[in-house]
Amino acid sequence: MLWIAWKMLIGNRVKYLGIVFGVVFAALLIAQQASTFCGLMLLTISQIRDAAGPDIWVMDRKVQFVDDIKPLSDTELFRVKGVPGVEWAVRFFKGIARARLEEGSYEQVILLGLDDATLVGAPQGIFMGSIADLRKPDAVIIDDAGYKRIWPGEPYRIGRTFEMNDHRAVLVGITTASRTFQSFPIIYTRYSQAVRFAPPERKVLSFVLAEPAAGVPSAEVCRRIEAQTGLQALTHDQFIWKTIDYYLAKTGIPVNFGITVFLGFLVGTAIAGQTFYLFTVENIRQFGALKAMGTSNWTILLMVLSQAVQVGVVGYGIGVGLAALFGLSTRGLVRLAFYMPWQVLAITAAAVFAIVLLASLLSIRRVLVVDPAIVFRG
Amino acid sequence: MQKPESSDAAATGDLAVRVRGVTKEFGSGGSLTRALRGVDLDVPYGEMLMLVGPSGCGKTTLVSIVAGTLQPTAGEVTVLGLDLVAMGNGRKVRFRRDNVGFVFQAFNLLPALSAAENAAVPLLIAGWRRADAIEVASEILETLGLGDRLTNLPSELSGGQQQRVAIARALVHEPRILVCDEPTSALDAENGRITMELIERIAVQPGRAVIVVTHDARVYSFADRIASMEDGRIVSIEAGPHNSTDAAVPR
Ligand SMILES: Nc1ncnc2c1ncn2[C@@H]1O[C@H](COP(=O)(O)OP(=O)(O)O)[C@@H](O)[C@H]1O
Ligand SMILES: [Mg+2]
């Protein structure tokens, strides 16, 4: 009987497309918006992810996310090093500086200072120059998006100079880097140099990056660091989630996306539900005839539900497919954040399931109460 | 209380349908309609009974009650020895599925299904495998002269052909009661005659009964008996022209 239901559904081409359109609309909007949201969240944590290597980030107790810099005094490095279970620990500078270009204009940049000895936290995607050159005097590495922003339309060229805080900087390499939320250029340099490039401050140590000793869980080492130093110590993943949580809780971003997603849900449900109901009403005599001929209400219910699930699956596939195509087509083209993890697909699937269930409720009510005797009426 | 079906059957003897004092009211208060005002009717097995009368006199209401799609307001209805009035909803659905064939004035075919699929619907409702059901349905359609129209949609068939598909559907599961509500009034004379001939040839058999609602005088000749209704009552029952030629049917 279910294939009869499907044939009824597909046989009514206009209504069928209308219902599917409603579901596609909702699935596309939800998946696209959720992916954009995830992409934005990914931007907020890009610098944690790019600083590959150390698993533990130590910072001031009050730090809430990665761009929330509350400098420590330099001596904290040694206190962290003294915690049992810490294999090694290095300094990491993160701040904002102003670059003064050759022609005299200024550009705001993100300044990252890596431990002079080990260069822990160095960028992984250097495609021009070399990381070793960072040890030369005044040396800096810039990310490619930043290069294009500072010198738009110009070919990549190392050896270029600019000034930060009246100190000369020499470009020794260009790297790929994950985009940041503000999409400022990212300048990598040694720690000792970074503190000179940055506006002068009494305390300058942004983070201590630490690695746990073999066999000691990171979480345990974090606990010990916190107990012994009174600082905040987070694993790589914890810091990522703390940052995301901050944006979720303290900014309007999730609310705005939530509203769009909710509107997509509502509009999709309205379109799909209304068209589905019209479809059911149009076919009510067919359902009546089936009932007269001895189809149970239970079977009728399953038929309507299977119709709903059918449009749900088709609409979901098309909608999510379109969202993915959208993400692919805008990749690199526009600076649009887009990230579609499986959770987005699962959430969209759940939303679509809810939509088709809601959409079919009215129809179900209608077919269940229909009097089989109507088939005798003209 | 559930009586054994055999004792019911004994009570009704040779009667496929036994209706006593049935009334049916629609609505209430000012808008109350008395569609049936006390109907008694017996239809023996092997008979084709025609129900005639002016529009609105209650013919459709009466056959709906006999077919088990409508509950009477009062009275007794026994069909195939089963008390339809006392029957619960679920059992009534199964009663219709197993015992009743329907032919409607408006055909009521499913537009998205082919002729063979439409004719197979009662078997599918009864839980047959799709291929088997369509095979049996196709055989019936062939005997009805639609062997070359099996895969056509209803919209690709003429009215007469659609009604033949509907007859195939009404008979495919070999129901013991066939209820036809104005089966010929949407058809021209020729197709109406063919339709009635097919119903008579296939459906009128010992152990079965056929009730045909009609006000198409051209088909009266097929009736064993003709019951005339007026204003919710049966006012006369006469032997039809067909009666004298069919000695096998007990009166
Ligand atoms: N579902 C209904 N609700 C209200 N009145 C009805 C309904 N069905 C039938 N009637 C009324 O009952 C009377 C008998 O109708 P019906 O059995 O269809 O007559 P016929 O088939 O002889 O033309 C008519 O007056 C009709 O308007
Ligand atoms: Mg009628």
XYZ file of C-alpha atoms and ligand atoms in Angstrom:
657
model
C 0.000 0.000 0.000
C 2.921 2.345 0.591
C 3.898 2.337 -3.049
C 0.350 3.381 -3.841
C 0.861 6.298 -1.487
C 4.076 7.237 -3.265
C 2.459 6.964 -6.679
C -0.384 9.184 -5.499
C 2.160 11.671 -4.250
C 4.399 11.758 -7.295
C 1.430 11.486 -9.650
C 0.316 14.929 -8.525
C 3.371 16.631 -9.969
C 2.578 20.246 -9.140
C 1.665 19.614 -5.524
C 4.558 17.220 -5.130
C 7.045 19.808 -6.347
C 5.402 22.375 -4.090
C 5.843 20.225 -1.013
C 9.392 19.283 -1.955
C 10.130 22.934 -2.595
C 9.056 23.801 0.941
C 11.338 21.161 2.377
C 14.224 22.093 0.070
C 13.847 25.711 1.033
C 14.024 24.917 4.722
C 16.835 22.367 4.382
C 18.897 24.707 2.214
C 18.423 27.656 4.518
C 19.082 25.688 7.671
C 22.119 23.835 6.325
C 23.563 26.947 4.694
C 23.072 29.143 7.726
C 24.292 26.500 10.144
C 27.368 25.941 7.978
C 28.061 29.654 7.818
C 27.682 29.779 11.572
C 30.090 26.870 12.000
C 32.444 28.587 9.585
C 32.345 31.750 11.677
C 32.978 29.776 14.839
C 35.898 28.155 13.080
C 37.288 31.618 12.360
C 37.194 32.486 16.029
C 39.380 29.547 16.934
C 41.678 29.588 13.914
C 44.691 30.792 15.869
C 44.368 28.042 18.443
C 44.142 25.469 15.673
C 47.021 26.955 13.690
C 49.358 26.900 16.697
C 49.730 23.174 16.317
C 51.936 21.243 18.680
C 51.586 22.070 22.345
C 48.502 20.682 23.973
C 48.230 23.067 26.910
C 47.511 26.768 26.910
C 48.173 28.661 30.138
C 46.716 32.146 30.590
C 45.252 34.589 33.036
C 42.285 33.307 35.038
C 40.009 35.900 33.488
C 40.716 35.127 29.831
C 37.490 34.079 28.103
C 38.542 33.514 24.492
C 41.643 33.480 22.351
C 41.580 37.174 21.438
C 40.961 38.184 25.045
C 44.576 38.935 25.940
C 45.373 39.596 29.605
C 49.161 39.673 29.779
C 51.077 37.782 32.453
C 54.416 38.730 33.906
C 57.362 36.912 32.327
C 58.098 35.022 35.524
C 54.942 32.944 35.114
C 56.782 30.919 32.455
C 59.145 29.566 35.073
C 56.359 28.794 37.507
C 54.627 26.739 34.837
C 57.853 24.995 33.972
C 58.158 24.045 37.634
C 54.869 22.138 37.709
C 55.403 18.345 37.844
C 54.187 16.702 34.647
C 55.123 19.646 32.414
C 57.610 18.375 29.859
C 58.411 21.812 28.517
C 56.823 25.243 28.347
C 57.425 28.248 26.102
C 56.246 31.816 25.765
C 53.709 32.879 23.164
C 52.891 36.447 22.317
C 49.645 37.510 20.705
C 48.714 41.096 20.177
C 47.710 43.825 17.805
C 50.238 46.092 16.155
C 50.168 48.831 13.567
C 52.292 48.330 10.502
C 53.542 51.464 8.784
C 54.143 50.727 5.144
C 56.846 52.102 2.885
C 54.501 54.610 1.331
C 53.411 55.822 4.751
C 49.996 54.219 5.210
C 49.069 52.180 8.266
C 47.618 48.703 8.534
C 46.377 46.965 11.658
C 47.952 43.499 12.054
C 47.808 40.523 14.391
C 51.233 39.965 15.851
C 52.277 36.508 17.002
C 55.542 36.090 18.879
C 57.065 32.611 18.949
C 59.564 31.331 21.486
C 63.002 32.466 20.262
C 64.698 29.147 20.822
C 62.088 26.659 19.605
C 59.707 28.677 17.414
C 56.828 26.629 18.891
C 53.546 27.694 17.347
C 55.165 28.475 13.979
C 52.923 28.454 10.923
C 52.710 25.165 9.066
C 52.016 26.401 5.556
C 55.077 28.414 4.541
C 55.288 28.428 0.760
C 57.845 31.186 0.214
C 60.946 31.735 2.302
C 61.628 29.509 5.270
C 60.801 29.242 8.919
C 64.506 29.177 9.799
C 64.900 32.691 8.399
C 62.714 33.883 11.243
C 65.861 33.771 13.347
C 67.430 36.591 11.304
C 67.270 40.128 12.691
C 63.955 41.937 12.214
C 62.557 38.905 10.381
C 58.782 38.430 10.039
C 56.557 36.008 8.155
C 53.144 37.108 6.885
C 50.078 35.127 5.875
C 49.157 35.214 2.205
C 45.748 36.811 2.722
C 47.461 39.518 4.743
C 50.053 40.032 2.007
C 47.295 40.530 -0.550
C 45.567 42.942 1.765
C 48.645 45.054 2.399
C 50.002 44.893 -1.138
C 46.950 44.245 -3.266
C 47.625 43.013 -6.778
C 51.372 42.677 -6.238
C 53.280 39.429 -6.731
C 54.632 37.644 -3.670
C 58.078 38.986 -2.874
C 60.171 38.524 0.217
C 62.640 41.067 1.465
C 59.991 43.778 1.620
C 60.145 46.000 4.687
C 57.757 47.939 6.809
C 57.751 49.368 10.317
C 55.982 48.477 13.480
C 56.312 50.718 16.510
C 59.273 52.409 14.798
C 61.104 49.135 14.399
C 62.024 47.855 10.977
C 60.512 44.513 9.924
C 61.827 42.435 7.030
C 59.634 39.921 5.282
C 61.362 36.528 5.135
C 58.451 34.237 4.349
C 54.831 33.910 3.327
C 52.552 31.263 4.730
C 49.023 30.082 4.463
C 47.001 30.556 7.616
C 43.440 30.013 8.667
C 41.377 33.124 8.401
C 40.661 34.960 11.597
C 37.462 36.599 12.617
C 38.720 40.124 11.936
C 40.774 38.977 8.937
C 43.676 41.270 9.776
C 47.045 40.283 8.333
C 48.920 37.902 10.611
C 52.576 38.639 11.313
C 54.744 35.897 12.818
C 57.994 36.804 14.507
C 60.197 35.833 17.430
C 58.933 36.610 20.909
C 61.782 38.951 21.782
C 61.090 40.917 18.635
C 57.313 40.880 19.001
C 57.475 42.753 22.282
C 59.376 45.501 20.498
C 56.975 45.609 17.540
C 53.977 45.850 19.855
C 52.919 48.993 21.666
C 54.882 49.043 24.949
C 53.157 47.492 27.947
C 54.223 46.655 31.479
C 53.423 42.970 31.068
C 53.649 41.253 27.688
C 53.377 37.470 28.072
C 50.059 36.472 26.470
C 50.170 32.694 26.820
C 52.437 29.962 28.034
C 52.297 26.928 25.771
C 53.153 23.698 27.566
C 53.471 20.070 26.683
C 52.621 17.341 29.213
C 55.192 14.704 30.046
C 54.662 11.384 28.361
C 52.024 9.323 30.107
C 50.464 12.214 31.998
C 47.042 13.245 30.699
C 46.828 16.869 29.608
C 43.775 17.473 31.768
C 45.667 16.307 34.825
C 48.620 18.564 34.040
C 46.200 21.480 33.548
C 44.723 20.779 36.954
C 48.166 20.775 38.547
C 49.194 23.996 36.781
C 46.057 25.726 37.978
C 46.529 24.479 41.543
C 50.161 25.482 41.697
C 50.176 28.796 39.826
C 46.670 30.151 40.169
C 46.612 30.633 36.392
C 44.113 29.195 33.971
C 45.349 26.112 32.093
C 43.323 24.603 29.261
C 43.937 21.809 26.840
C 43.881 22.671 23.153
C 40.314 21.353 22.832
C 39.126 23.023 26.019
C 40.440 26.358 24.822
C 38.673 25.901 21.491
C 35.384 25.200 23.244
C 35.863 27.986 25.744
C 36.325 30.400 22.863
C 33.287 29.058 21.011
C 31.230 29.124 24.187
C 32.179 32.739 24.644
C 30.932 33.671 21.198
C 27.815 31.611 21.718
C 27.006 33.157 25.069
C 28.272 36.719 24.784
C 27.623 37.770 21.214
C 24.453 38.110 19.167
C 25.824 35.788 16.504
C 24.008 32.594 17.488
C 20.770 34.508 18.062
C 20.919 36.023 14.594
C 21.646 32.703 12.952
C 19.097 31.052 15.179
C 16.432 33.485 14.002
C 17.254 32.832 10.360
C 17.244 29.094 10.900
C 13.988 29.332 12.786
C 12.418 31.429 10.022
C 13.592 28.883 7.478
C 12.015 26.213 9.614
C 8.744 28.122 9.906
C 8.484 29.109 6.263
C 9.469 25.613 5.129
C 6.884 24.077 7.426
C 4.254 26.521 6.242
C 4.897 25.908 2.541
C 5.266 22.154 2.890
C 2.390 21.858 5.339
C -0.027 23.925 3.320
C 0.789 22.222 0.033
C 0.678 18.827 1.662
C -2.696 19.610 3.134
C -3.999 20.810 -0.226
C -2.643 17.630 -1.774
C -4.447 15.532 0.825
C -7.699 17.426 0.400
C -7.458 17.050 -3.355
C -7.047 13.315 -2.909
C -9.559 12.925 -0.147
C -11.959 10.921 -2.310
C -9.158 8.523 -3.137
C -8.475 8.036 0.532
C -12.219 7.678 1.079
C -12.427 5.037 -1.647
C -9.526 3.135 -0.112
C -11.257 3.277 3.253
C -14.571 2.127 1.771
C -12.786 -0.806 0.188
C -11.492 -1.851 3.588
C -8.220 -0.024 4.192
C -7.732 0.456 7.912
C -7.086 3.847 9.457
C -3.735 2.509 10.560
C -2.725 1.798 6.976
C -4.035 5.184 5.864
C -1.921 6.795 8.578
C 1.165 4.913 7.409
C 0.456 5.946 3.836
C 0.341 9.637 4.716
C 3.429 9.341 6.904
C 5.319 7.562 4.155
C 4.373 10.345 1.777
C 5.718 12.836 4.291
C 8.935 10.878 4.745
C 9.339 10.602 0.988
C 9.195 14.352 0.438
C 11.377 14.791 3.517
C 14.136 12.564 2.142
C 14.004 14.075 -1.338
C 13.802 17.643 -0.035
C 16.602 17.044 2.438
C 18.862 15.574 -0.220
C 18.300 18.435 -2.628
C 18.467 21.127 0.061
C 21.652 19.883 1.692
C 23.161 19.217 -1.727
C 22.435 22.790 -2.779
C 23.888 24.095 0.476
C 27.058 22.073 -0.103
C 27.283 23.304 -3.703
C 26.852 26.811 -2.414
C 29.686 26.272 0.055
C 31.913 24.815 -2.648
C 31.192 27.536 -5.164
C 31.953 30.333 -2.730
C 35.129 28.722 -1.452
C 38.032 31.091 -2.081
C 35.836 33.231 -4.268
C 34.216 35.393 -1.640
C 35.553 35.555 1.881
C 32.572 33.650 3.210
C 32.802 31.470 6.232
C 31.418 28.014 5.467
C 31.982 24.786 7.343
C 29.600 21.838 7.129
C 30.472 19.195 9.723
C 28.246 16.135 10.103
C 26.478 17.828 12.987
C 25.037 20.362 10.571
C 23.721 17.534 8.410
C 22.244 15.823 11.451
C 20.585 18.999 12.720
C 19.174 19.722 9.280
C 17.894 16.158 9.041
C 16.186 16.478 12.413
C 14.650 19.807 11.379
C 13.401 18.366 8.089
C 11.961 15.387 9.907
C 10.128 17.737 12.256
C 8.921 19.815 9.301
C 7.413 16.902 7.390
C 5.864 15.502 10.563
C 4.302 18.856 11.391
C 3.302 19.333 7.768
C 1.527 15.986 7.704
C -0.325 16.444 10.997
C -3.244 18.339 9.474
C -3.391 15.925 6.584
C -3.373 12.956 8.925
C -6.222 14.412 10.904
C -8.129 15.027 7.707
C -7.744 11.517 6.276
C -8.456 9.812 9.573
C -11.823 11.523 9.981
C -12.880 11.212 6.361
C -16.092 9.244 6.088
C -15.785 6.369 3.618
C -19.388 7.064 2.660
C -18.253 10.201 0.797
C -17.270 8.043 -2.150
C -20.951 7.527 -2.913
C -21.549 11.257 -2.989
C -21.151 13.161 -6.229
C -21.133 -10.120 22.697
C -19.916 -12.030 19.726
C -22.285 -14.565 18.273
C -20.861 -17.388 16.233
C -21.362 -16.466 12.614
C -23.103 -19.709 11.742
C -26.039 -19.034 14.065
C -26.500 -15.635 12.415
C -26.426 -17.278 9.049
C -29.041 -19.757 10.180
C -31.280 -16.897 11.262
C -31.114 -15.254 7.854
C -31.216 -18.452 5.835
C -30.910 -17.759 2.139
C -30.777 -14.023 2.564
C -27.601 -12.217 1.669
C -29.060 -8.969 2.965
C -31.755 -8.536 5.573
C -32.793 -5.009 6.546
C -35.494 -4.345 9.141
C -36.931 -1.034 10.269
C -33.855 0.923 9.288
C -33.924 4.661 9.715
C -31.188 7.160 9.049
C -31.165 10.784 10.097
C -28.566 13.363 9.141
C -27.962 16.497 11.178
C -30.172 17.555 14.055
C -32.692 20.158 15.127
C -33.772 22.458 12.319
C -31.471 20.875 9.761
C -32.544 17.319 10.468
C -32.908 15.188 7.342
C -34.741 11.871 7.519
C -32.991 10.054 4.691
C -34.520 6.660 5.608
C -37.829 6.357 7.430
C -38.116 2.666 8.183
C -36.871 0.390 5.455
C -37.390 -3.367 5.272
C -35.551 -5.206 2.524
C -34.473 -8.762 1.816
C -32.007 -9.706 -0.907
C -31.546 -13.438 -1.422
C -28.302 -14.931 -2.656
C -28.027 -15.133 -6.427
C -30.133 -12.057 -7.040
C -29.604 -8.732 -8.726
C -31.799 -6.186 -6.988
C -32.308 -2.768 -8.438
C -33.071 0.209 -6.251
C -34.884 2.959 -8.109
C -36.548 6.211 -7.216
C -36.272 9.969 -7.508
C -33.139 11.781 -6.530
C -32.828 12.327 -2.785
C -35.161 9.497 -1.816
C -32.433 7.676 0.114
C -31.041 5.079 -2.310
C -27.398 5.923 -1.732
C -27.956 6.103 1.994
C -29.514 2.631 1.983
C -26.733 0.958 -0.026
C -24.086 2.712 2.061
C -25.617 1.118 5.135
C -25.786 -2.293 3.488
C -22.173 -1.966 2.334
C -21.065 -1.119 5.857
C -19.793 2.391 5.157
C -22.614 4.088 7.037
C -24.186 3.346 10.413
C -28.026 3.479 10.559
C -29.755 5.571 13.181
C -31.991 2.636 14.116
C -33.009 -0.771 12.835
C -31.415 -4.117 12.043
C -28.964 -4.784 9.243
C -27.744 -8.316 8.636
C -25.445 -8.922 5.708
C -24.001 -12.371 4.938
C -25.368 -13.410 8.306
C -23.372 -10.731 10.144
C -24.999 -8.069 12.301
C -23.556 -4.854 10.880
C -25.167 -2.607 13.477
C -23.435 -4.313 16.376
C -20.184 -4.695 14.521
C -17.240 -2.642 15.795
C -15.364 -0.296 13.511
C -12.297 -2.450 12.990
C -14.351 -5.508 12.116
C -16.472 -3.473 9.759
C -13.367 -2.376 7.882
C -12.364 -6.021 7.509
C -15.939 -6.947 6.571
C -15.837 -4.484 3.689
C -12.375 -5.582 2.662
C -13.343 -9.255 2.524
C -16.962 -9.184 1.394
C -17.957 -6.033 -0.429
C -17.272 -4.825 -3.937
C -18.016 -1.221 -4.855
C -18.890 0.399 -8.161
C -19.423 4.133 -7.932
C -21.067 6.557 -10.287
C -17.888 8.654 -10.217
C -15.658 5.584 -10.822
C -13.278 6.747 -8.054
C -10.226 5.197 -9.662
C -6.838 6.311 -8.376
C -5.542 8.602 -11.144
C -1.889 7.816 -10.499
C -2.331 4.052 -10.885
C -2.570 2.103 -14.122
C -5.715 0.148 -15.000
C -4.217 -3.107 -13.740
C -2.942 -1.504 -10.550
C -6.331 0.080 -9.904
C -8.086 -3.220 -10.373
C -5.579 -4.849 -8.010
C -6.241 -2.462 -5.122
C -8.656 -4.703 -3.124
C -6.125 -7.544 -3.251
C -3.375 -5.177 -2.136
C -5.555 -3.998 0.722
C -6.005 -7.656 1.638
C -2.229 -7.986 1.809
C -1.436 -9.714 -1.470
C 1.985 -9.380 -3.021
C 1.961 -6.650 -5.625
C 2.958 -8.815 -8.582
C 0.384 -11.505 -7.769
C -2.363 -8.948 -7.280
C -1.634 -7.235 -10.572
C -1.531 -10.567 -12.371
C -4.990 -11.567 -11.123
C -6.328 -8.075 -11.841
C -4.930 -8.240 -15.358
C -6.745 -11.509 -16.004
C -10.065 -9.969 -15.025
C -9.402 -6.902 -17.146
C -8.734 -9.207 -20.070
C -12.100 -10.909 -19.640
C -13.625 -7.419 -19.563
C -11.981 -6.639 -22.879
C -9.304 -4.329 -21.527
C -6.330 -6.629 -22.131
C -4.618 -3.953 -24.197
C -5.189 -1.183 -21.674
C -3.533 -2.711 -18.611
C -0.816 -0.108 -18.210
C -2.899 2.907 -19.160
C -3.760 5.525 -16.585
C -7.462 6.267 -16.004
C -7.012 9.611 -17.745
C -6.055 7.695 -20.887
C -9.264 5.640 -20.851
C -12.782 6.470 -21.974
C -15.581 6.651 -19.435
C -16.833 3.197 -20.368
C -13.356 1.743 -20.072
C -12.865 3.411 -16.696
C -16.110 1.938 -15.451
C -14.973 -1.505 -16.608
C -11.750 -1.035 -14.642
C -13.926 -0.108 -11.676
C -15.958 -3.294 -12.176
C -12.773 -5.336 -12.336
C -11.703 -3.703 -9.097
C -15.091 -4.393 -7.510
C -14.911 -8.081 -8.411
C -11.218 -8.942 -8.256
C -11.396 -10.228 -4.699
C -14.607 -12.165 -5.389
C -16.780 -10.324 -2.870
C -20.115 -11.826 -1.930
C -21.907 -8.482 -1.996
C -21.576 -6.118 -4.905
C -22.922 -2.603 -4.418
C -23.247 -0.375 -7.472
C -24.417 3.222 -7.120
C -25.643 4.533 -10.473
C -22.969 2.654 -12.392
C -24.314 3.644 -15.794
C -25.489 7.212 -15.374
C -22.154 8.690 -16.455
C -22.114 6.442 -19.524
C -23.829 6.460 -22.887
C -26.475 3.826 -23.688
C -24.089 1.400 -25.337
C -21.494 1.512 -22.556
C -24.240 1.374 -19.951
C -25.557 -1.823 -21.500
C -22.066 -3.361 -21.698
C -21.425 -2.440 -18.073
C -24.655 -4.083 -16.883
C -24.002 -7.188 -18.963
C -20.577 -7.569 -17.392
C -21.956 -7.101 -13.890
C -24.663 -9.634 -14.559
C -22.315 -12.151 -16.178
C -19.614 -12.056 -13.524
C -21.288 -10.973 -10.317
C -24.677 -12.604 -10.314
C -23.905 -16.040 -8.975
C -25.142 -18.406 -6.299
C -23.800 -17.345 -2.928
C -23.528 -13.723 -3.991
C -25.865 -10.779 -4.249
C -25.825 -7.598 -6.279
C -27.574 -4.333 -5.444
C -27.672 -1.721 -8.172
C -28.929 1.789 -7.523
C -30.118 3.363 -10.731
C -32.612 5.664 -12.269
C -31.528 4.607 -15.731
C -34.656 2.922 -17.116
C -32.616 1.420 -19.958
C -30.989 -1.059 -17.597
C -34.089 -2.194 -15.666
C -34.211 -5.257 -17.876
C -31.231 -6.752 -16.016
C -33.023 -6.790 -12.665
C -34.371 -9.864 -10.913
C -36.405 -7.528 -8.738
C -36.894 -3.795 -8.644
C -37.437 -1.977 -5.366
C -38.922 1.489 -5.740
C -38.134 4.079 -3.106
C -39.828 7.315 -2.287
C -39.007 9.747 0.466
C -36.972 7.344 2.584
C -39.252 4.335 2.189
C -39.513 1.363 -0.117
C -42.936 1.742 -1.676
C -43.034 -1.336 -3.899
C -41.003 -4.362 -4.900
C -41.717 -5.959 -8.263
C -40.203 -8.828 -10.133
C -37.962 -7.487 -12.855
C -38.191 -8.439 -16.508
C -35.211 -10.654 -15.975
C -36.872 -12.682 -13.272
C -38.925 -15.036 -15.416
C -35.887 -16.180 -17.361
C -33.824 -17.064 -14.294
C -35.412 -20.088 -12.720
C -32.293 -21.062 -10.784
C -32.720 -18.240 -8.286
C -34.989 -19.094 -5.384
C -37.630 -16.461 -4.628
N -24.020 13.135 4.746
C -25.220 13.704 4.671
N -25.509 14.768 5.443
C -26.726 15.350 5.370
N -27.711 14.941 4.579
C -27.477 13.891 3.776
C -26.218 13.232 3.781
N -26.274 12.211 2.890
C -27.508 12.261 2.349
N -28.221 13.262 2.878
C -29.612 13.570 2.559
O -30.337 12.399 2.674
C -31.304 12.325 1.662
C -31.118 11.058 0.863
O -29.912 11.157 0.137
P -29.387 10.010 -0.829
O -29.382 8.722 -0.078
O -28.101 10.441 -1.401
O -30.465 9.982 -1.966
P -30.397 9.349 -3.423
O -29.179 8.521 -3.514
O -31.669 8.557 -3.539
O -30.397 10.485 -4.374
C -31.152 13.569 0.811
O -32.096 14.529 1.243
C -29.767 14.035 1.128
O -29.679 15.423 1.003
Mg -27.516 8.701 -4.817
